[in-house]
C-alpha positions in Angstrom: 0.0 0.0 -0.1 1.0 3.7 -0.8 -0.5 5.4 2.2 1.0 8.7 3.1 3.8 8.6 0.3 3.4 12.0 -1.2 6.2 12.7 -3.6 7.3 11.0 -6.8 10.5 9.0 -6.5 11.1 9.2 -10.3 12.7 5.8 -10.3 15.9 7.0 -8.8 17.8 6.6 -5.4 17.4 9.5 -2.9 20.8 10.9 -3.8 20.4 10.6 -7.6 17.0 12.3 -7.3 18.3 15.2 -5.1 21.0 15.8 -7.4 18.9 15.6 -10.5 16.4 18.0 -8.9 19.3 20.5 -7.9 20.6 20.4 -11.4 17.2 21.0 -13.0 16.6 23.8 -10.6 19.9 25.6 -11.5 19.1 25.2 -15.3 15.5 26.6 -14.7 17.0 29.5 -12.7 19.7 30.2 -15.4 17.9 29.8 -18.5 14.1 30.6 -17.2 12.5 27.8 -19.2 13.5 24.1 -19.6 12.0 21.2 -21.5 11.4 18.0 -19.4 8.9 15.3 -18.5 5.8 16.1 -16.9 6.6 14.0 -13.8 10.0 15.7 -13.4 8.5 19.1 -13.9 6.0 18.5 -11.1 8.8 17.3 -8.8 10.9 20.3 -9.8 8.1 22.7 -9.0 7.7 21.3 -5.6 11.6 21.6 -5.2 12.1 25.1 -6.6 9.2 27.2 -5.3 10.3 27.3 -1.7 13.7 28.3 -2.9 12.3 31.2 -4.8 10.3 32.3 -1.9 13.3 32.1 0.2 15.2 34.5 -2.2 12.5 37.3 -1.8 14.4 38.1 1.5 17.9 38.6 0.8 19.6 37.6 4.1 22.9 35.6 4.7 20.9 32.8 6.2 18.6 32.5 3.2 21.5 32.6 0.8 23.2 29.7 2.8 20.0 27.6 2.9 19.4 27.9 -0.7 23.1 27.3 -1.4 23.0 24.0 0.6 20.3 22.8 -2.0 21.8 24.2 -5.1 25.5 24.4 -4.7 26.1 26.8 -7.5 27.1 30.4 -6.6 26.2 31.7 -10.1 22.6 30.3 -9.8 22.4 31.9 -6.3 23.4 35.3 -7.6 20.9 35.2 -10.5 18.1 34.0 -8.1 18.7 36.6 -5.4 19.1 39.5 -7.9 17.2 38.9 -11.2 14.6 36.4 -10.3 13.6 37.9 -6.8 13.3 41.3 -8.2 10.6 40.2 -10.6 8.7 37.9 -8.2 8.9 40.3 -5.2 5.3 41.1 -5.1 3.8 37.7 -6.2 2.5 35.6 -3.4 3.4 32.3 -4.9 3.0 30.3 -8.2 6.2 31.3 -9.6 6.4 28.5 -12.2 4.3 27.3 -15.1 4.0 23.9 -16.7 2.9 23.8 -20.4 2.4 20.3 -21.8 3.6 19.9 -25.3 2.7 16.2 -26.1 4.7 12.9 -26.1 8.3 12.2 -27.0 8.8 10.1 -30.1 11.2 7.6 -28.6 9.4 6.4 -25.4 6.0 8.2 -25.6 6.8 10.2 -22.4 4.6 13.2 -21.7 7.0 16.3 -22.4 6.5 19.8 -21.1 8.0 23.4 -20.7 8.5 24.3 -17.1 9.1 28.1 -17.0 9.3 31.0 -14.6 6.0 32.8 -15.0 7.5 36.5 -14.9 9.9 35.9 -17.4 7.9 34.9 -20.4 6.9 37.9 -22.4 4.7 36.1 -24.9 2.4 35.0 -22.0 2.6 38.4 -20.0 -0.6 40.0 -19.5 -1.3 43.0 -21.7 -2.9 45.9 -20.2 -6.7 45.8 -20.8 -8.5 48.6 -22.5 -10.6 50.9 -20.3 -14.1 49.2 -19.9 -16.7 51.2 -21.8 -19.9 51.9 -20.1 -23.3 53.1 -21.3 -23.7 55.8 -18.8 -24.3 59.3 -20.0 -21.9 61.0 -17.6 -19.0 59.2 -18.9 -19.7 59.8 -22.5 -20.0 63.6 -21.8 -16.6 63.8 -20.1 -14.8 61.7 -22.7 -15.2 64.2 -25.7 -14.1 67.0 -23.6 -10.8 65.2 -22.6 -10.0 64.3 -26.2 -10.1 67.8 -27.5 -6.9 69.0 -26.0 -5.1 65.9 -27.3 -6.0 66.8 -30.8 -4.7 70.4 -30.7 -1.4 69.0 -29.4 -1.2 66.6 -32.4 -1.7 69.3 -34.8 1.0 71.4 -33.2 3.3 68.3 -33.4 2.5 67.7 -36.9 2.9 71.3 -37.8 6.4 71.6 -36.2 8.3 69.1 -38.2 7.2 70.7 -41.5 8.7 73.9 -40.4 12.0 72.4 -39.5 12.4 70.3 -42.7 13.4 73.3 -45.0 16.0 74.3 -42.4 17.6 70.8 -42.4 17.7 70.8 -46.1 19.6 74.0 -46.0 22.2 73.0 -43.5 23.9 70.4 -45.6 24.2 72.8 -48.5 26.0 75.3 -46.3 28.6 72.7 -45.4 
């Protein structure tokens, strides 16, 4: 029976598993996205998220604790400077797993695991202002747009005046 056995052993000994997860965590921190199997990605997510949480507070003790897991000073530097700066206000959920399908050789489920704040393609774009049907909002909107139109006309007129001056300068040289 498997009662109360909560983590995946991944078919490895404890030392092999801890070394593999440390290497994968270092790669994830340095490259921000890695491709692996779904089982390894889920194990890595449980391994690396507490380390990222520790990196949000840059103390000597936190650096030593994280170094005891990773054993790579370049990854520690990257984690405590670049990564912690991006995830400073996020309450958790620092990684994302995106399934890609199956590997051709052994039909293993393959996925990306990536740091959420470093993916520009998936980053949330600012939403446009919600349009309402209230009369009060409509009346205020045209008044606010009128000065913008005047400013645009001034900007458009200014380069037209400068163009002849720019054409004269090269002739003078």
